[in-house]
Amino acid sequence: MTVTKKLRNIVLVDDNETTCFLNNRLLTRLDVADNVLVFTRAQQAYDFFWGEGRNLVDPLPNETPALVFVDLKMPGMDGFEFLQRYSALPEEVKARTVLAVLTTSMHAADTARVAQYTDVEYLAKPLTEEKLNKLMSKRFAEV
């Protein structure tokens, strides 16, 4: 099965530059997004899209990520803090973005912490075409 719907923006948040490079290359090869934005710091990504002074109620379409992949283990703001801050956003803001944790951690404690957040996907690294297709069909299927 191939991905049919093309997203406007996909965001990668991971402090590992090799991981970002490989995921960006996969997403570009599969042509699933108009833009792939890469952030090596969760704080930068959060502030870029939802930080103070941003128009959250009526943003420009290119300012809203359709899909965000975030790693859990990062220096500074980690993936859990990112999830916590994101979950505090207004519902109409969260409805425009699918959040997916992309991590090497399969620890029960981590999966349980992520499971507290409704509508957050949990994927094990590495990101593959199969995992991406499954996520796209589940969350972005044409109705």
Short mmCIF file of N, CA and C in Angstrom, two decimals:
data_model
loop_
_atom_site.label_atom_id
_atom_site.label_comp_id
_atom_site.label_asym_id
_atom_site.label_seq_id
_atom_site.Cartn_x
_atom_site.Cartn_y
_atom_site.Cartn_z
N MET A 1 0.85 -1.18 0.00
CA MET A 1 0.00 0.00 0.00
C MET A 1 0.88 1.23 0.00
N THR A 2 0.49 2.24 -0.74
CA THR A 2 1.27 3.47 -0.76
C THR A 2 0.45 4.61 -0.20
N VAL A 3 1.16 5.62 0.24
CA VAL A 3 0.52 6.79 0.81
C VAL A 3 -0.06 7.62 -0.32
N THR A 4 -1.32 8.02 -0.19
CA THR A 4 -1.94 8.79 -1.25
C THR A 4 -2.08 10.26 -0.90
N LYS A 5 -2.33 10.54 0.35
CA LYS A 5 -2.53 11.93 0.74
C LYS A 5 -1.18 12.57 1.04
N LYS A 6 -0.96 13.76 0.47
CA LYS A 6 0.29 14.47 0.73
C LYS A 6 0.02 15.54 1.79
N LEU A 7 0.84 15.54 2.83
CA LEU A 7 0.67 16.49 3.93
C LEU A 7 1.43 17.78 3.64
N ARG A 8 0.99 18.87 4.25
CA ARG A 8 1.66 20.15 4.03
C ARG A 8 3.02 20.15 4.74
N ASN A 9 3.02 19.89 6.04
CA ASN A 9 4.25 19.94 6.83
C ASN A 9 4.39 18.73 7.73
N ILE A 10 5.57 18.11 7.70
CA ILE A 10 5.92 17.09 8.68
C ILE A 10 7.13 17.62 9.43
N VAL A 11 7.11 17.44 10.74
CA VAL A 11 8.19 17.95 11.59
C VAL A 11 8.88 16.78 12.28
N LEU A 12 10.21 16.82 12.26
CA LEU A 12 11.03 15.84 12.95
C LEU A 12 11.72 16.54 14.12
N VAL A 13 11.53 16.02 15.32
CA VAL A 13 12.19 16.58 16.51
C VAL A 13 13.03 15.48 17.14
N ASP A 14 14.34 15.58 16.96
CA ASP A 14 15.26 14.55 17.48
C ASP A 14 16.64 15.17 17.58
N ASP A 15 17.31 14.95 18.71
CA ASP A 15 18.64 15.52 18.89
C ASP A 15 19.72 14.76 18.12
N ASN A 16 19.39 13.58 17.57
CA ASN A 16 20.36 12.80 16.81
C ASN A 16 20.28 13.23 15.33
N GLU A 17 21.33 13.90 14.87
CA GLU A 17 21.31 14.44 13.51
C GLU A 17 21.27 13.35 12.44
N THR A 18 21.88 12.20 12.73
CA THR A 18 21.85 11.08 11.77
C THR A 18 20.42 10.57 11.62
N THR A 19 19.73 10.42 12.75
CA THR A 19 18.33 9.99 12.71
C THR A 19 17.49 10.98 11.91
N CYS A 20 17.69 12.28 12.16
CA CYS A 20 16.94 13.31 11.42
C CYS A 20 17.23 13.21 9.93
N PHE A 21 18.51 13.04 9.59
CA PHE A 21 18.89 12.94 8.18
C PHE A 21 18.22 11.75 7.50
N LEU A 22 18.28 10.58 8.15
CA LEU A 22 17.68 9.37 7.56
C LEU A 22 16.17 9.48 7.45
N ASN A 23 15.52 10.01 8.48
CA ASN A 23 14.06 10.17 8.44
C ASN A 23 13.64 11.19 7.39
N ASN A 24 14.39 12.27 7.29
CA ASN A 24 14.11 13.29 6.29
C ASN A 24 14.25 12.69 4.89
N ARG A 25 15.29 11.90 4.70
CA ARG A 25 15.51 11.26 3.39
C ARG A 25 14.36 10.31 3.05
N LEU A 26 13.91 9.53 4.03
CA LEU A 26 12.79 8.61 3.80
C LEU A 26 11.52 9.39 3.43
N LEU A 27 11.21 10.42 4.20
CA LEU A 27 10.00 11.21 3.94
C LEU A 27 10.06 11.90 2.58
N THR A 28 11.25 12.38 2.21
CA THR A 28 11.42 13.04 0.91
C THR A 28 11.26 12.04 -0.22
N ARG A 29 11.87 10.85 -0.05
CA ARG A 29 11.78 9.81 -1.08
C ARG A 29 10.33 9.37 -1.29
N LEU A 30 9.59 9.27 -0.19
CA LEU A 30 8.19 8.82 -0.29
C LEU A 30 7.26 9.95 -0.72
N ASP A 31 7.78 11.18 -0.72
CA ASP A 31 7.02 12.36 -1.18
C ASP A 31 5.68 12.49 -0.47
N VAL A 32 5.71 12.41 0.87
CA VAL A 32 4.49 12.47 1.65
C VAL A 32 4.17 13.87 2.18
N ALA A 33 5.11 14.81 1.99
CA ALA A 33 4.88 16.15 2.53
C ALA A 33 5.48 17.21 1.61
N ASP A 34 4.83 18.37 1.60
CA ASP A 34 5.39 19.51 0.87
C ASP A 34 6.68 19.98 1.53
N ASN A 35 6.70 19.97 2.87
CA ASN A 35 7.86 20.43 3.63
C ASN A 35 8.16 19.47 4.76
N VAL A 36 9.43 19.20 4.98
CA VAL A 36 9.88 18.45 6.15
C VAL A 36 10.78 19.42 6.93
N LEU A 37 10.36 19.73 8.15
CA LEU A 37 11.14 20.62 9.00
C LEU A 37 11.83 19.80 10.07
N VAL A 38 13.09 20.10 10.33
CA VAL A 38 13.88 19.34 11.29
C VAL A 38 14.32 20.24 12.43
N PHE A 39 14.10 19.77 13.65
CA PHE A 39 14.54 20.47 14.84
C PHE A 39 15.35 19.50 15.70
N THR A 40 16.51 19.93 16.19
CA THR A 40 17.30 19.08 17.06
C THR A 40 17.03 19.39 18.53
N ARG A 41 16.19 20.37 18.79
CA ARG A 41 15.80 20.74 20.16
C ARG A 41 14.27 20.86 20.22
N ALA A 42 13.67 20.18 21.18
CA ALA A 42 12.21 20.19 21.33
C ALA A 42 11.70 21.59 21.64
N GLN A 43 12.44 22.34 22.45
CA GLN A 43 12.02 23.71 22.81
C GLN A 43 11.90 24.57 21.56
N GLN A 44 12.86 24.45 20.64
CA GLN A 44 12.82 25.22 19.39
C GLN A 44 11.58 24.87 18.58
N ALA A 45 11.29 23.59 18.47
CA ALA A 45 10.13 23.15 17.68
C ALA A 45 8.84 23.65 18.31
N TYR A 46 8.73 23.50 19.62
CA TYR A 46 7.52 23.92 20.31
C TYR A 46 7.31 25.43 20.13
N ASP A 47 8.36 26.20 20.38
CA ASP A 47 8.26 27.67 20.27
C ASP A 47 7.94 28.10 18.84
N PHE A 48 8.51 27.41 17.86
CA PHE A 48 8.30 27.76 16.46
C PHE A 48 6.82 27.68 16.09
N PHE A 49 6.14 26.64 16.57
CA PHE A 49 4.75 26.43 16.19
C PHE A 49 3.74 26.98 17.19
N TRP A 50 4.05 26.85 18.49
CA TRP A 50 3.03 27.16 19.49
C TRP A 50 3.52 28.11 20.58
N GLY A 51 4.67 28.72 20.38
CA GLY A 51 5.26 29.57 21.41
C GLY A 51 4.50 30.87 21.61
N GLU A 52 4.95 31.60 22.59
CA GLU A 52 4.33 32.87 22.95
C GLU A 52 4.30 33.81 21.74
N GLY A 53 3.17 34.46 21.57
CA GLY A 53 3.03 35.41 20.47
C GLY A 53 2.57 34.79 19.16
N ARG A 54 2.44 33.45 19.10
CA ARG A 54 1.97 32.79 17.87
C ARG A 54 0.45 32.88 17.82
N ASN A 55 -0.08 33.00 16.62
CA ASN A 55 -1.53 33.02 16.43
C ASN A 55 -2.02 31.57 16.39
N LEU A 56 -2.45 31.07 17.53
CA LEU A 56 -2.86 29.67 17.61
C LEU A 56 -4.27 29.44 17.09
N VAL A 57 -5.11 30.46 17.18
CA VAL A 57 -6.51 30.29 16.81
C VAL A 57 -6.68 30.22 15.29
N ASP A 58 -5.97 31.09 14.58
CA ASP A 58 -6.14 31.15 13.13
C ASP A 58 -4.77 31.26 12.44
N PRO A 59 -3.94 30.21 12.53
CA PRO A 59 -2.61 30.29 11.94
C PRO A 59 -2.67 30.15 10.42
N LEU A 60 -1.63 30.58 9.76
CA LEU A 60 -1.51 30.34 8.33
C LEU A 60 -1.35 28.84 8.12
N PRO A 61 -1.88 28.29 7.03
CA PRO A 61 -1.80 26.85 6.82
C PRO A 61 -0.37 26.31 6.88
N ASN A 62 0.59 27.07 6.34
CA ASN A 62 1.97 26.56 6.33
C ASN A 62 2.64 26.68 7.69
N GLU A 63 1.95 27.25 8.67
CA GLU A 63 2.50 27.37 10.01
C GLU A 63 2.01 26.25 10.93
N THR A 64 1.20 25.36 10.40
CA THR A 64 0.66 24.29 11.21
C THR A 64 1.22 22.95 10.74
N PRO A 65 1.90 22.22 11.61
CA PRO A 65 2.39 20.91 11.19
C PRO A 65 1.24 19.90 11.17
N ALA A 66 1.18 19.11 10.11
CA ALA A 66 0.16 18.06 10.04
C ALA A 66 0.57 16.88 10.90
N LEU A 67 1.88 16.64 10.95
CA LEU A 67 2.42 15.49 11.66
C LEU A 67 3.74 15.88 12.31
N VAL A 68 3.88 15.55 13.60
CA VAL A 68 5.12 15.80 14.32
C VAL A 68 5.63 14.48 14.89
N PHE A 69 6.87 14.15 14.55
CA PHE A 69 7.56 13.01 15.17
C PHE A 69 8.48 13.59 16.24
N VAL A 70 8.34 13.12 17.47
CA VAL A 70 9.20 13.62 18.55
C VAL A 70 9.86 12.46 19.29
N ASP A 71 11.16 12.61 19.55
CA ASP A 71 11.90 11.62 20.32
C ASP A 71 11.64 11.87 21.80
N LEU A 72 11.77 10.86 22.62
CA LEU A 72 11.54 11.02 24.06
C LEU A 72 12.78 11.52 24.79
N LYS A 73 13.92 10.94 24.46
CA LYS A 73 15.16 11.23 25.20
C LYS A 73 15.98 12.29 24.48
N MET A 74 15.91 13.53 24.98
CA MET A 74 16.67 14.64 24.41
C MET A 74 17.13 15.56 25.53
N PRO A 75 18.25 16.25 25.31
CA PRO A 75 18.68 17.23 26.32
C PRO A 75 17.75 18.44 26.34
N GLY A 76 17.74 19.16 27.45
CA GLY A 76 16.82 20.30 27.57
C GLY A 76 15.41 19.77 27.71
N MET A 77 14.48 20.36 26.97
CA MET A 77 13.11 19.87 26.97
C MET A 77 13.10 18.50 26.30
N ASP A 78 12.68 17.46 27.02
CA ASP A 78 12.61 16.14 26.40
C ASP A 78 11.23 15.92 25.79
N GLY A 79 11.06 14.74 25.21
CA GLY A 79 9.80 14.43 24.55
C GLY A 79 8.61 14.43 25.48
N PHE A 80 8.83 14.02 26.75
CA PHE A 80 7.72 14.02 27.70
C PHE A 80 7.26 15.43 28.03
N GLU A 81 8.20 16.35 28.21
CA GLU A 81 7.81 17.74 28.47
C GLU A 81 7.13 18.34 27.25
N PHE A 82 7.61 17.97 26.06
CA PHE A 82 6.98 18.42 24.82
C PHE A 82 5.53 17.96 24.78
N LEU A 83 5.30 16.68 25.10
CA LEU A 83 3.94 16.13 25.12
C LEU A 83 3.07 16.85 26.15
N GLN A 84 3.64 17.11 27.31
CA GLN A 84 2.89 17.77 28.38
C GLN A 84 2.47 19.17 27.95
N ARG A 85 3.39 19.93 27.38
CA ARG A 85 3.06 21.29 26.94
C ARG A 85 2.09 21.28 25.76
N TYR A 86 2.30 20.34 24.84
CA TYR A 86 1.40 20.22 23.69
C TYR A 86 -0.01 19.88 24.15
N SER A 87 -0.13 18.98 25.13
CA SER A 87 -1.45 18.55 25.58
C SER A 87 -2.22 19.67 26.27
N ALA A 88 -1.52 20.71 26.71
CA ALA A 88 -2.17 21.85 27.35
C ALA A 88 -2.71 22.86 26.34
N LEU A 89 -2.42 22.67 25.07
CA LEU A 89 -2.91 23.58 24.04
C LEU A 89 -4.42 23.40 23.87
N PRO A 90 -5.10 24.43 23.35
CA PRO A 90 -6.55 24.29 23.10
C PRO A 90 -6.85 23.14 22.13
N GLU A 91 -8.00 22.50 22.33
CA GLU A 91 -8.38 21.35 21.50
C GLU A 91 -8.37 21.66 20.01
N GLU A 92 -8.85 22.84 19.62
CA GLU A 92 -8.91 23.16 18.19
C GLU A 92 -7.51 23.30 17.59
N VAL A 93 -6.53 23.62 18.41
CA VAL A 93 -5.14 23.69 17.94
C VAL A 93 -4.59 22.27 17.76
N LYS A 94 -4.82 21.42 18.76
CA LYS A 94 -4.33 20.04 18.70
C LYS A 94 -5.00 19.25 17.58
N ALA A 95 -6.22 19.59 17.24
CA ALA A 95 -6.96 18.85 16.21
C ALA A 95 -6.31 18.96 14.83
N ARG A 96 -5.47 19.97 14.64
CA ARG A 96 -4.83 20.18 13.33
C ARG A 96 -3.54 19.38 13.16
N THR A 97 -3.06 18.77 14.23
CA THR A 97 -1.74 18.10 14.20
C THR A 97 -1.82 16.70 14.80
N VAL A 98 -1.16 15.75 14.14
CA VAL A 98 -1.01 14.41 14.70
C VAL A 98 0.38 14.36 15.31
N LEU A 99 0.44 13.94 16.56
CA LEU A 99 1.70 13.84 17.27
C LEU A 99 2.09 12.37 17.39
N ALA A 100 3.32 12.06 17.01
CA ALA A 100 3.81 10.68 17.08
C ALA A 100 5.15 10.65 17.80
N VAL A 101 5.23 9.84 18.84
CA VAL A 101 6.50 9.61 19.52
C VAL A 101 7.27 8.60 18.68
N LEU A 102 8.52 8.93 18.37
CA LEU A 102 9.38 8.03 17.61
C LEU A 102 10.63 7.83 18.45
N THR A 103 10.76 6.66 19.05
CA THR A 103 11.80 6.46 20.04
C THR A 103 12.39 5.06 20.00
N THR A 104 13.55 4.91 20.60
CA THR A 104 14.15 3.58 20.75
C THR A 104 13.63 2.94 22.03
N SER A 105 13.02 3.74 22.91
CA SER A 105 12.58 3.24 24.21
C SER A 105 11.30 2.43 24.10
N MET A 106 11.41 1.18 24.53
CA MET A 106 10.23 0.32 24.61
C MET A 106 9.96 -0.04 26.07
N HIS A 107 10.53 0.76 26.99
CA HIS A 107 10.32 0.52 28.42
C HIS A 107 8.85 0.69 28.76
N ALA A 108 8.34 -0.20 29.57
CA ALA A 108 6.92 -0.16 29.96
C ALA A 108 6.57 1.18 30.60
N ALA A 109 7.48 1.73 31.40
CA ALA A 109 7.22 3.01 32.07
C ALA A 109 7.04 4.13 31.04
N ASP A 110 7.86 4.12 29.99
CA ASP A 110 7.75 5.15 28.95
C ASP A 110 6.47 4.99 28.14
N THR A 111 6.17 3.76 27.75
CA THR A 111 4.95 3.55 26.97
C THR A 111 3.71 3.91 27.79
N ALA A 112 3.75 3.63 29.08
CA ALA A 112 2.62 3.98 29.95
C ALA A 112 2.49 5.50 30.08
N ARG A 113 3.61 6.21 30.19
CA ARG A 113 3.55 7.67 30.28
C ARG A 113 2.98 8.28 29.01
N VAL A 114 3.40 7.76 27.87
CA VAL A 114 2.90 8.28 26.59
C VAL A 114 1.43 7.93 26.41
N ALA A 115 1.02 6.75 26.88
CA ALA A 115 -0.37 6.31 26.74
C ALA A 115 -1.35 7.22 27.47
N GLN A 116 -0.86 8.01 28.43
CA GLN A 116 -1.73 8.95 29.14
C GLN A 116 -2.24 10.05 28.21
N TYR A 117 -1.52 10.28 27.13
CA TYR A 117 -1.91 11.33 26.18
C TYR A 117 -2.75 10.70 25.07
N THR A 118 -4.00 11.10 24.99
CA THR A 118 -4.87 10.53 23.96
C THR A 118 -4.43 11.03 22.59
N ASP A 119 -4.63 10.21 21.61
CA ASP A 119 -4.33 10.54 20.22
C ASP A 119 -2.85 10.71 19.90
N VAL A 120 -1.96 10.25 20.76
CA VAL A 120 -0.53 10.29 20.45
C VAL A 120 -0.11 8.89 20.01
N GLU A 121 0.52 8.81 18.85
CA GLU A 121 1.00 7.54 18.32
C GLU A 121 2.35 7.21 18.95
N TYR A 122 2.67 5.93 19.07
CA TYR A 122 3.93 5.49 19.66
C TYR A 122 4.61 4.55 18.67
N LEU A 123 5.74 4.98 18.12
CA LEU A 123 6.44 4.18 17.12
C LEU A 123 7.87 3.90 17.58
N ALA A 124 8.34 2.70 17.30
CA ALA A 124 9.72 2.34 17.62
C ALA A 124 10.62 2.73 16.45
N LYS A 125 11.78 3.30 16.79
CA LYS A 125 12.76 3.59 15.74
C LYS A 125 13.29 2.26 15.21
N PRO A 126 13.70 2.20 13.97
CA PRO A 126 13.74 3.29 13.01
C PRO A 126 12.39 3.49 12.31
N LEU A 127 12.19 4.69 11.80
CA LEU A 127 11.01 4.95 10.98
C LEU A 127 11.21 4.23 9.66
N THR A 128 10.19 3.48 9.26
CA THR A 128 10.28 2.74 7.99
C THR A 128 9.09 3.12 7.11
N GLU A 129 9.19 2.76 5.86
CA GLU A 129 8.09 3.02 4.93
C GLU A 129 6.82 2.33 5.41
N GLU A 130 6.97 1.09 5.91
CA GLU A 130 5.81 0.33 6.40
C GLU A 130 5.15 1.04 7.59
N LYS A 131 5.95 1.49 8.56
CA LYS A 131 5.40 2.19 9.73
C LYS A 131 4.73 3.49 9.33
N LEU A 132 5.36 4.21 8.39
CA LEU A 132 4.80 5.47 7.94
C LEU A 132 3.47 5.24 7.21
N ASN A 133 3.43 4.25 6.33
CA ASN A 133 2.20 3.95 5.60
C ASN A 133 1.06 3.58 6.56
N LYS A 134 1.39 2.79 7.57
CA LYS A 134 0.39 2.38 8.56
C LYS A 134 -0.15 3.61 9.30
N LEU A 135 0.75 4.49 9.72
CA LEU A 135 0.35 5.71 10.42
C LEU A 135 -0.49 6.62 9.52
N MET A 136 -0.06 6.77 8.28
CA MET A 136 -0.78 7.63 7.34
C MET A 136 -2.19 7.08 7.07
N SER A 137 -2.32 5.75 6.91
CA SER A 137 -3.65 5.19 6.67
C SER A 137 -4.55 5.35 7.88
N LYS A 138 -3.96 5.20 9.07
CA LYS A 138 -4.75 5.30 10.29
C LYS A 138 -5.19 6.74 10.56
N ARG A 139 -4.31 7.70 10.40
CA ARG A 139 -4.57 9.07 10.84
C ARG A 139 -4.90 10.07 9.73
N PHE A 140 -4.56 9.73 8.48
CA PHE A 140 -4.78 10.69 7.40
C PHE A 140 -5.53 10.09 6.21
N ALA A 141 -6.28 9.03 6.46
CA ALA A 141 -7.03 8.39 5.36
C ALA A 141 -8.07 9.35 4.81
N GLU A 142 -8.19 9.34 3.51
CA GLU A 142 -9.24 10.15 2.87
C GLU A 142 -10.60 9.60 3.27
N VAL A 143 -11.47 10.49 3.65
CA VAL A 143 -12.79 10.05 4.12
C VAL A 143 -13.78 10.09 2.98
#
